[in-house]
Short mmCIF file of C-alpha atoms in Angstrom, two decimals:
data_model
loop_
_atom_site.label_atom_id
_atom_site.label_comp_id
_atom_site.label_asym_id
_atom_site.label_seq_id
_atom_site.Cartn_x
_atom_site.Cartn_y
_atom_site.Cartn_z
CA UNK G 1 -10.48 -55.57 -26.72
CA UNK G 2 -12.45 -55.39 -23.47
CA UNK G 3 -15.37 -52.97 -23.35
CA UNK G 4 -14.65 -49.74 -21.51
CA UNK G 5 -17.33 -48.23 -19.28
CA UNK G 6 -17.77 -44.47 -19.32
CA UNK G 7 -20.15 -42.06 -17.65
CA UNK G 8 -21.99 -39.35 -19.55
CA UNK G 9 -20.82 -36.27 -17.66
CA UNK G 10 -17.78 -34.69 -16.08
CA UNK G 11 -15.67 -37.20 -14.20
CA UNK G 12 -14.83 -36.13 -10.66
CA UNK G 13 -13.53 -39.40 -9.26
CA UNK G 14 -16.92 -40.99 -8.73
CA UNK G 15 -20.02 -41.69 -10.79
CA UNK G 16 -23.12 -39.78 -9.69
CA UNK G 17 -26.33 -41.65 -9.12
CA UNK G 18 -28.65 -41.54 -12.11
CA UNK G 19 -25.78 -40.99 -14.54
CA UNK G 20 -25.87 -43.33 -17.51
CA UNK G 21 -22.96 -45.69 -17.99
CA UNK G 22 -22.12 -46.62 -21.55
CA UNK G 23 -19.88 -49.23 -23.09
CA UNK G 24 -17.43 -48.42 -25.85
CA UNK G 25 -17.33 -50.89 -28.69
CA UNK G 26 -13.75 -50.05 -29.48
CA UNK G 27 -10.72 -47.99 -28.59
CA UNK G 28 -11.29 -44.22 -28.83
CA UNK G 29 -8.01 -42.80 -27.56
CA UNK G 30 -8.87 -40.48 -24.68
CA UNK G 31 -6.95 -42.82 -22.39
CA UNK G 32 -3.90 -40.87 -23.60
CA UNK G 33 -5.10 -37.69 -21.85
CA UNK G 34 -2.77 -38.21 -18.86
CA UNK G 35 0.16 -38.61 -21.26
CA UNK G 36 -0.90 -35.47 -23.14
CA UNK G 37 -1.06 -33.55 -19.88
CA UNK G 38 2.36 -34.80 -18.81
CA UNK G 39 3.92 -33.91 -22.17
CA UNK G 40 2.39 -30.44 -22.14
CA UNK G 41 3.51 -29.77 -18.57
CA UNK G 42 7.01 -31.08 -19.33
CA UNK G 43 7.35 -28.83 -22.37
CA UNK G 44 6.06 -25.83 -20.48
CA UNK G 45 8.23 -26.44 -17.43
CA UNK G 46 7.36 -25.83 -13.79
CA UNK G 47 7.89 -23.05 -11.33
CA UNK G 48 8.32 -23.29 -7.58
CA UNK G 49 8.84 -20.42 -5.17
CA UNK G 50 10.28 -20.85 -1.68
CA UNK G 51 10.33 -18.19 1.02
CA UNK G 52 13.03 -18.64 3.66
CA UNK G 53 12.40 -16.81 6.94
CA UNK G 54 14.94 -16.82 9.71
CA UNK G 55 17.57 -14.81 11.48
CA UNK G 56 20.78 -13.84 9.73
CA UNK G 57 23.38 -16.62 9.86
CA UNK G 58 20.92 -19.37 10.78
CA UNK G 59 21.80 -21.41 7.67
CA UNK G 60 19.08 -20.58 5.12
CA UNK G 61 21.38 -20.35 2.10
CA UNK G 62 23.35 -23.45 3.07
CA UNK G 63 20.17 -25.51 3.40
CA UNK G 64 18.92 -24.33 -0.02
CA UNK G 65 22.23 -25.29 -1.61
CA UNK G 66 22.06 -28.71 0.05
CA UNK G 67 18.38 -29.22 -0.78
CA UNK G 68 18.80 -28.66 -4.50
CA UNK G 69 22.31 -30.09 -4.69
CA UNK G 70 23.84 -26.96 -6.21
CA UNK G 71 25.54 -23.73 -5.24
CA UNK G 72 23.33 -20.67 -5.66
CA UNK G 73 26.27 -18.38 -4.81
CA UNK G 74 24.35 -16.07 -2.49
CA UNK G 75 26.24 -13.17 -0.96
CA UNK G 76 26.53 -13.34 2.84
CA UNK G 77 24.29 -10.88 4.68
CA UNK G 78 25.18 -8.65 7.62
CA UNK G 79 23.43 -8.03 10.94
CA UNK G 80 23.26 -4.24 10.58
CA UNK G 81 20.17 -4.00 8.37
CA UNK G 82 17.83 -1.16 9.47
CA UNK G 83 14.78 -3.16 8.42
CA UNK G 84 13.61 -6.39 6.82
CA UNK G 85 14.11 -6.66 3.06
CA UNK G 86 12.83 -9.45 0.81
CA UNK G 87 15.38 -10.49 -1.78
CA UNK G 88 14.27 -12.84 -4.59
CA UNK G 89 16.60 -14.78 -6.87
CA UNK G 90 15.32 -16.95 -9.73
CA UNK G 91 17.23 -19.89 -11.18
CA UNK G 92 16.66 -22.30 -14.07
CA UNK G 93 17.23 -25.91 -12.99
CA UNK G 94 16.94 -29.07 -15.05
CA UNK G 95 16.77 -32.68 -13.93
CA UNK G 96 16.46 -35.30 -16.69
CA UNK G 97 13.99 -33.65 -19.10
CA UNK G 98 12.14 -31.63 -16.45
CA UNK G 99 12.82 -27.90 -16.23
CA UNK G 100 12.16 -26.04 -13.00
CA UNK G 101 12.14 -22.27 -12.58
CA UNK G 102 13.04 -21.96 -8.92
CA UNK G 103 12.70 -18.69 -7.02
CA UNK G 104 14.25 -18.44 -3.57
CA UNK G 105 13.15 -15.44 -1.52
CA UNK G 106 15.31 -14.57 1.47
CA UNK G 107 14.14 -12.39 4.36
CA UNK G 108 17.28 -10.29 4.72
CA UNK G 109 17.66 -8.68 8.15
CA UNK G 110 14.79 -10.59 9.75
CA UNK G 111 15.05 -10.49 13.54
CA UNK G 112 18.18 -8.31 13.55
CA UNK G 113 16.51 -5.12 14.78
CA UNK G 114 16.17 -4.10 18.41
CA UNK G 115 12.45 -3.51 17.92
CA UNK G 116 11.17 -6.65 16.23
CA UNK G 117 7.43 -5.97 16.53
CA UNK G 118 6.98 -5.08 12.86
CA UNK G 119 9.54 -7.47 11.36
CA UNK G 120 6.78 -9.64 9.87
CA UNK G 121 5.03 -6.78 8.02
CA UNK G 122 7.41 -6.57 5.01
CA UNK G 123 7.00 -10.35 4.59
CA UNK G 124 3.19 -10.10 4.60
CA UNK G 125 3.32 -7.17 2.17
CA UNK G 126 5.59 -9.11 -0.19
CA UNK G 127 3.31 -12.18 -0.23
CA UNK G 128 0.23 -10.00 -0.80
CA UNK G 129 1.98 -8.16 -3.61
CA UNK G 130 2.67 -11.42 -5.45
CA UNK G 131 -1.00 -12.35 -5.10
CA UNK G 132 -1.95 -8.89 -6.38
CA UNK G 133 0.37 -9.22 -9.39
CA UNK G 134 -1.24 -12.53 -10.33
CA UNK G 135 -4.76 -11.14 -9.81
CA UNK G 136 -4.02 -8.15 -12.05
CA UNK G 137 -2.74 -10.49 -14.75
CA UNK G 138 -5.83 -12.67 -14.33
CA UNK G 139 -8.19 -9.68 -14.68
CA UNK G 140 -6.60 -8.39 -17.88
CA UNK G 141 -8.70 -8.51 -21.04
CA UNK G 142 -5.75 -9.93 -22.96
CA UNK G 143 -4.14 -12.08 -20.32
CA UNK G 144 -1.28 -14.48 -20.82
CA UNK G 145 -1.16 -16.78 -17.79
CA UNK G 146 0.61 -19.43 -19.85
CA UNK G 147 3.76 -17.31 -20.20
CA UNK G 148 3.28 -15.34 -16.98
CA UNK G 149 6.03 -15.86 -14.40
CA UNK G 150 4.10 -16.88 -11.30
CA UNK G 151 5.86 -15.40 -8.27
CA UNK G 152 3.34 -16.49 -5.63
CA UNK G 153 5.04 -18.18 -2.68
CA UNK G 154 4.35 -21.92 -2.67
CA UNK G 155 6.22 -22.87 0.49
CA UNK G 156 7.58 -20.96 3.46
CA UNK G 157 10.44 -22.61 5.31
CA UNK G 158 10.44 -21.01 8.75
CA UNK G 159 13.84 -21.48 10.40
CA UNK G 160 13.64 -21.84 14.17
CA UNK G 161 16.74 -21.20 16.25
CA UNK G 162 17.82 -24.37 18.13
CA UNK G 163 18.82 -22.36 21.19
CA UNK G 164 16.12 -21.61 23.72
CA UNK G 165 13.28 -23.48 25.35
CA UNK G 166 10.59 -22.79 22.77
CA UNK G 167 9.38 -20.39 20.13
CA UNK G 168 10.17 -16.70 20.42
CA UNK G 169 7.36 -14.17 20.40
CA UNK G 170 8.62 -13.00 16.99
CA UNK G 171 8.26 -16.56 15.64
CA UNK G 172 4.69 -16.89 16.88
CA UNK G 173 3.69 -13.41 15.70
CA UNK G 174 5.16 -13.96 12.24
CA UNK G 175 3.69 -17.42 11.67
CA UNK G 176 0.30 -16.30 13.02
CA UNK G 177 0.19 -13.50 10.44
CA UNK G 178 1.33 -15.78 7.61
CA UNK G 179 -0.58 -19.03 8.14
CA UNK G 180 -3.57 -17.93 6.03
CA UNK G 181 -1.34 -16.63 3.22
CA UNK G 182 1.30 -19.31 2.68
CA UNK G 183 2.13 -22.96 3.37
CA UNK G 184 4.36 -22.82 6.45
CA UNK G 185 6.82 -25.65 7.05
CA UNK G 186 8.74 -25.05 10.30
CA UNK G 187 12.29 -26.39 10.50
CA UNK G 188 14.77 -26.40 13.37
CA UNK G 189 18.02 -25.05 11.94
CA UNK G 190 21.50 -26.26 12.89
CA UNK G 191 19.99 -29.21 14.74
CA UNK G 192 23.43 -30.80 15.20
CA UNK G 193 24.14 -28.55 18.20
CA UNK G 194 21.30 -30.12 20.21
CA UNK G 195 21.27 -33.63 21.66
CA UNK G 196 18.66 -36.12 20.48
CA UNK G 197 16.76 -36.09 23.76
CA UNK G 198 16.66 -32.30 23.93
CA UNK G 199 15.68 -32.13 20.27
CA UNK G 200 12.65 -34.37 20.82
CA UNK G 201 11.50 -32.25 23.78
CA UNK G 202 12.08 -29.11 21.72
CA UNK G 203 9.91 -30.45 18.88
CA UNK G 204 7.08 -31.33 21.27
CA UNK G 205 7.32 -27.89 22.87
CA UNK G 206 7.20 -26.12 19.50
CA UNK G 207 4.16 -28.07 18.26
CA UNK G 208 2.40 -27.47 21.58
CA UNK G 209 2.99 -23.72 21.33
CA UNK G 210 1.82 -23.64 17.71
CA UNK G 211 -1.41 -25.42 18.59
CA UNK G 212 -2.09 -23.34 21.72
CA UNK G 213 -1.58 -20.12 19.74
CA UNK G 214 -3.77 -21.24 16.84
CA UNK G 215 -0.99 -21.26 14.23
CA UNK G 216 -1.90 -23.41 11.22
CA UNK G 217 1.18 -24.95 9.61
CA UNK G 218 1.17 -26.97 6.40
CA UNK G 219 0.09 -30.57 6.86
CA UNK G 220 1.24 -33.08 4.27
CA UNK G 221 -1.93 -34.33 2.53
CA UNK G 222 -3.36 -37.73 3.42
CA UNK G 223 -6.28 -37.83 0.95
CA UNK G 224 -4.19 -39.49 -1.77
CA UNK G 225 -3.88 -43.20 -1.01
CA UNK G 226 -0.53 -43.48 -2.77
CA UNK G 227 1.17 -41.08 -0.34
CA UNK G 228 -1.26 -41.05 2.59
CA UNK G 229 0.68 -43.39 4.84
CA UNK G 230 4.04 -41.73 4.29
CA UNK G 231 2.65 -38.20 4.66
CA UNK G 232 0.73 -39.12 7.82
CA UNK G 233 3.93 -40.50 9.30
CA UNK G 234 5.92 -37.41 8.31
CA UNK G 235 3.34 -35.08 9.89
CA UNK G 236 4.33 -36.56 13.24
CA UNK G 237 7.98 -35.56 12.68
CA UNK G 238 7.26 -31.84 12.30
CA UNK G 239 9.10 -29.56 12.76
CA UNK G 240 11.97 -31.12 10.85
CA UNK G 241 15.37 -30.83 12.52
CA UNK G 242 17.78 -30.14 9.68
CA UNK G 243 21.48 -29.76 9.03
CA UNK G 244 22.83 -28.27 5.81
CA UNK G 245 26.26 -28.72 4.26
CA UNK G 246 27.77 -28.62 0.80
CA UNK G 247 31.06 -30.09 2.01
CA UNK G 248 31.68 -33.70 0.99
CA UNK G 249 33.88 -36.06 2.96
CA UNK G 250 34.84 -39.64 2.35
CA UNK G 251 33.22 -42.26 4.56
CA UNK G 252 34.19 -45.75 3.65
CA UNK G 253 34.08 -46.03 -0.10
CA UNK G 254 31.70 -43.16 -0.82
CA UNK G 255 31.55 -39.40 -0.61
CA UNK G 256 28.79 -37.96 1.56
CA UNK G 257 27.66 -34.47 2.51
CA UNK G 258 28.52 -33.95 6.14
CA UNK G 259 29.79 -31.64 8.84
CA UNK G 260 32.96 -32.62 10.64
CA UNK G 261 33.55 -31.80 14.28
CA UNK G 262 36.31 -32.80 16.71
CA UNK G 263 33.84 -35.15 18.38
CA UNK G 264 32.57 -36.78 15.18
CA UNK G 265 30.79 -36.38 11.87
CA UNK G 266 27.18 -35.38 11.16
CA UNK G 267 25.93 -36.83 7.88
CA UNK G 268 23.32 -34.63 6.22
CA UNK G 269 21.56 -37.52 4.47
CA UNK G 270 21.67 -39.91 7.42
CA UNK G 271 18.18 -40.04 8.94
CA UNK G 272 19.67 -41.08 12.28
CA UNK G 273 21.53 -37.76 12.38
CA UNK G 274 18.88 -35.26 11.17
CA UNK G 275 15.61 -34.86 9.24
CA UNK G 276 17.10 -33.44 6.06
CA UNK G 277 16.07 -36.45 3.95
CA UNK G 278 12.53 -36.25 5.34
CA UNK G 279 12.34 -32.55 4.43
CA UNK G 280 13.62 -33.17 0.91
CA UNK G 281 11.22 -36.08 0.38
CA UNK G 282 8.20 -34.15 1.63
CA UNK G 283 9.01 -30.78 0.08
CA UNK G 284 10.42 -31.76 -3.30
CA UNK G 285 9.85 -35.39 -4.20
CA UNK G 286 6.33 -36.02 -2.89
CA UNK G 287 4.37 -32.84 -2.19
CA UNK G 288 5.75 -30.09 -4.41
CA UNK G 289 2.68 -30.16 -6.67
CA UNK G 290 0.34 -30.18 -3.67
CA UNK G 291 2.09 -27.08 -2.33
CA UNK G 292 1.60 -25.38 -5.68
CA UNK G 293 -2.03 -26.44 -5.83
CA UNK G 294 -2.84 -25.37 -2.27
CA UNK G 295 -1.27 -21.98 -2.90
CA UNK G 296 -3.64 -21.45 -5.82
CA UNK G 297 -6.83 -23.05 -4.50
CA UNK G 298 -6.60 -21.96 -0.87
CA UNK G 299 -4.33 -19.01 -0.12
CA UNK G 300 -4.65 -17.17 -3.43
CA UNK G 301 -8.37 -17.90 -3.53
CA UNK G 302 -8.83 -16.25 -0.12
CA UNK G 303 -6.94 -13.18 -1.32
CA UNK G 304 -8.82 -13.12 -4.63
CA UNK G 305 -12.21 -13.46 -2.94
CA UNK G 306 -11.38 -10.65 -0.52
CA UNK G 307 -10.24 -8.32 -3.31
CA UNK G 308 -13.19 -9.07 -5.59
CA UNK G 309 -15.58 -8.52 -2.69
CA UNK G 310 -13.98 -5.11 -2.13
CA UNK G 311 -14.54 -4.40 -5.83
CA UNK G 312 -18.23 -5.27 -5.49
CA UNK G 313 -18.29 -8.80 -6.90
CA UNK G 314 -20.79 -10.58 -4.65
CA UNK G 315 -22.31 -14.05 -5.02
CA UNK G 316 -25.72 -13.89 -3.35
CA UNK G 317 -26.15 -17.64 -3.12
CA UNK G 318 -28.62 -17.41 -0.24
CA UNK G 319 -30.99 -15.30 -2.29
CA UNK G 320 -30.53 -17.47 -5.33
CA UNK G 321 -29.16 -14.60 -7.40
CA UNK G 322 -25.67 -14.23 -8.81
CA UNK G 323 -24.57 -10.80 -9.91
CA UNK G 324 -23.04 -10.90 -13.37
CA UNK G 325 -19.95 -8.97 -14.36
CA UNK G 326 -22.11 -6.57 -16.37
CA UNK G 327 -24.38 -5.90 -13.39
CA UNK G 328 -21.43 -5.33 -11.11
CA UNK G 329 -19.83 -3.07 -13.70
CA UNK G 330 -23.02 -1.03 -14.13
CA UNK G 331 -23.48 -0.79 -10.37
CA UNK G 332 -19.90 0.32 -9.78
CA UNK G 333 -20.12 2.70 -12.73
CA UNK G 334 -23.31 4.29 -11.39
CA UNK G 335 -21.79 4.55 -7.93
CA UNK G 336 -18.71 6.14 -9.45
CA UNK G 337 -20.76 8.58 -11.53
CA UNK G 338 -22.90 9.51 -8.53
CA UNK G 339 -19.81 10.03 -6.43
CA UNK G 340 -18.27 12.07 -9.23
CA UNK G 341 -21.43 14.19 -9.51
CA UNK G 342 -21.52 14.68 -5.75
CA UNK G 343 -17.90 15.79 -5.68
CA UNK G 344 -18.51 18.05 -8.69
CA UNK G 345 -21.47 19.70 -6.92
CA UNK G 346 -19.39 20.12 -3.78
CA UNK G 347 -16.57 21.67 -5.78
CA UNK G 348 -19.01 23.95 -7.61
CA UNK G 349 -20.57 25.10 -4.34
CA UNK G 350 -17.15 25.55 -2.84
CA UNK G 351 -16.07 27.54 -5.90
CA UNK G 352 -19.17 29.77 -5.77
CA UNK G 353 -18.66 30.29 -2.05
CA UNK G 354 -15.03 31.17 -2.57
CA UNK G 355 -15.92 33.53 -5.43
CA UNK G 356 -18.47 35.28 -3.22
CA UNK G 357 -15.97 35.53 -0.41
CA UNK G 358 -13.39 36.88 -2.82
CA UNK G 359 -15.87 39.38 -4.25
CA UNK G 360 -16.68 40.55 -0.72
CA UNK G 361 -12.98 40.91 0.02
CA UNK G 362 -12.43 42.81 -3.24
CA UNK G 363 -15.39 45.13 -2.57
CA UNK G 364 -14.14 45.76 0.92
CA UNK G 365 -10.65 46.46 -0.41
CA UNK G 366 -12.11 48.70 -3.12
CA UNK G 367 -14.12 50.67 -0.53
CA UNK G 368 -11.05 51.02 1.65
CA UNK G 369 -9.08 52.26 -1.36
CA UNK G 370 -11.83 54.75 -2.26
CA UNK G 371 -12.01 55.99 1.31
CA UNK G 372 -8.26 56.29 1.41
CA UNK G 373 -8.27 58.09 -1.94
CA UNK G 374 -10.98 60.51 -0.78
CA UNK G 375 -9.07 61.12 2.42
CA UNK G 376 -5.85 61.74 0.54
CA UNK G 377 -7.70 63.95 -1.94
CA UNK G 378 -9.22 65.95 0.90
CA UNK G 379 -5.82 66.28 2.56
CA UNK G 380 -4.37 67.36 -0.78
CA UNK G 381 -7.06 69.99 -1.25
CA UNK G 382 -6.52 71.29 2.26
CA UNK G 383 -2.77 71.43 1.71
CA UNK G 384 -3.34 73.17 -1.63
CA UNK G 385 -5.66 75.66 0.01
CA UNK G 386 -3.08 76.36 2.71
CA UNK G 387 -0.37 76.76 0.10
CA UNK G 388 -2.57 79.08 -1.93
CA UNK G 389 -3.25 81.15 1.18
CA UNK G 390 0.46 81.25 1.98
CA UNK G 391 1.20 82.14 -1.62
CA UNK G 392 -1.37 84.98 -1.56
CA UNK G 393 -0.01 86.21 1.77
CA UNK G 394 3.51 86.09 0.37
CA UNK G 395 2.44 87.93 -2.77
CA UNK G 396 0.73 90.57 -0.59
CA UNK G 397 3.91 90.89 1.44
CA UNK G 398 5.96 91.25 -1.75
CA UNK G 399 3.54 93.87 -3.11
CA UNK G 400 3.65 95.81 0.17
CA UNK G 401 7.42 95.53 0.15
CA UNK G 402 7.60 96.81 -3.42
CA UNK G 403 5.27 99.67 -2.51
CA UNK G 404 7.38 100.61 0.51
CA UNK G 405 10.49 100.32 -1.61
CA UNK G 406 9.04 102.68 -4.22
CA UNK G 407 8.02 105.09 -1.48
CA UNK G 408 11.52 104.87 -0.01
CA UNK G 409 13.06 105.46 -3.42
CA UNK G 410 10.78 108.46 -3.98
CA UNK G 411 11.61 109.91 -0.58
CA UNK G 412 15.31 109.34 -1.26
CA UNK G 413 15.09 111.16 -4.56
CA UNK G 414 13.13 114.00 -3.01
CA UNK G 415 15.66 114.26 -0.19
CA UNK G 416 18.55 114.28 -2.64
CA UNK G 417 16.87 116.99 -4.71
CA UNK G 418 16.22 119.09 -1.63
CA UNK G 419 19.88 118.78 -0.65
CA UNK G 420 21.03 119.96 -4.05
CA UNK G 421 18.72 122.97 -3.85
CA UNK G 422 20.14 124.00 -0.50
CA UNK G 423 23.68 123.72 -1.81
CA UNK G 424 22.86 125.95 -4.78
CA UNK G 425 21.35 128.66 -2.62
CA UNK G 426 24.48 128.76 -0.42
CA UNK G 427 26.73 129.23 -3.45
CA UNK G 428 24.54 132.05 -4.68
#
């Protein structure tokens, strides 16, 4: 067996200068690592999440059915949605011995409102929420990323209407707000309604507007020699002009997916008719793993870095000092305790102030009640005095009346007696 050269250190595609190279005297077996990795990945399965953005009825569902050669049975959407809603559906697909958990997220109601200025915001919020869900799982003490269902968006197919002379302001605004969060692949939908010459001009116009507005779309990678040439060529065909159809018709001796019109037939998988095959090759067969990797290493990393910075995790590389998790924890804990103490002092002072104010109000109310009571008491005494005086006057009147009555009775008796005496004298 030929000797195998190895380098003492981590292999990163090249051997660093000064690193010792050693020869193996026999077969060790670590050349099976790629096979081990493939077997593990195959057993675990893969996940891929696609976000479809486009107006209602532009052909998003049809293209997904055509792209994955199946019928996802999506319900048709209406144009009367009050706002944009993100609807996710997850499917289990299997091809040979490879299992794929595919999630298709549809932007229901996108572009259907009269005021379209904020149509992109629910999309941005949805993408950020998936990043946040993954970050929270990653920060758990007992995390389980192996079994975690990753819902981060790996590719965004942005459907551009074939009618018009360029991108709409909504298209530019949406892609501008998404290009640092997701891999955007623009596609011209229903490209069979535009002539070849007009389609070429439309593509040039779209790319020119994207560049002039600073919109960064996904570029197929050219750093891998095995796919560099093909990807570089495909980058020049963006945006892909696609046609979707699940209807099969017979052409010659074979059945093909196509759209039939009175003037002819558009074959979905004929590269002279549309770019569907190019899209499928680039999205699924060649660059699916790169899309997954870029989502994790670029877009998610930007979100993660931003969130951890907000939490106080700072790498002070310029000063040569890295803050450990313990240091950050202690710092945040002290800040939190200080803030808690400050708020507690404020609440205590506020409580004391309110108690004093309340005591003042109570004392004032008490004084008012006492004054009112004294006033009422004084009025009562005066009334009682008046009543007593009236009572005494009445009693005096009664006594005088009784006295006059007695005098009258006495006079009456005396008068009666005198009358009787006179009568007796006359009889005698």
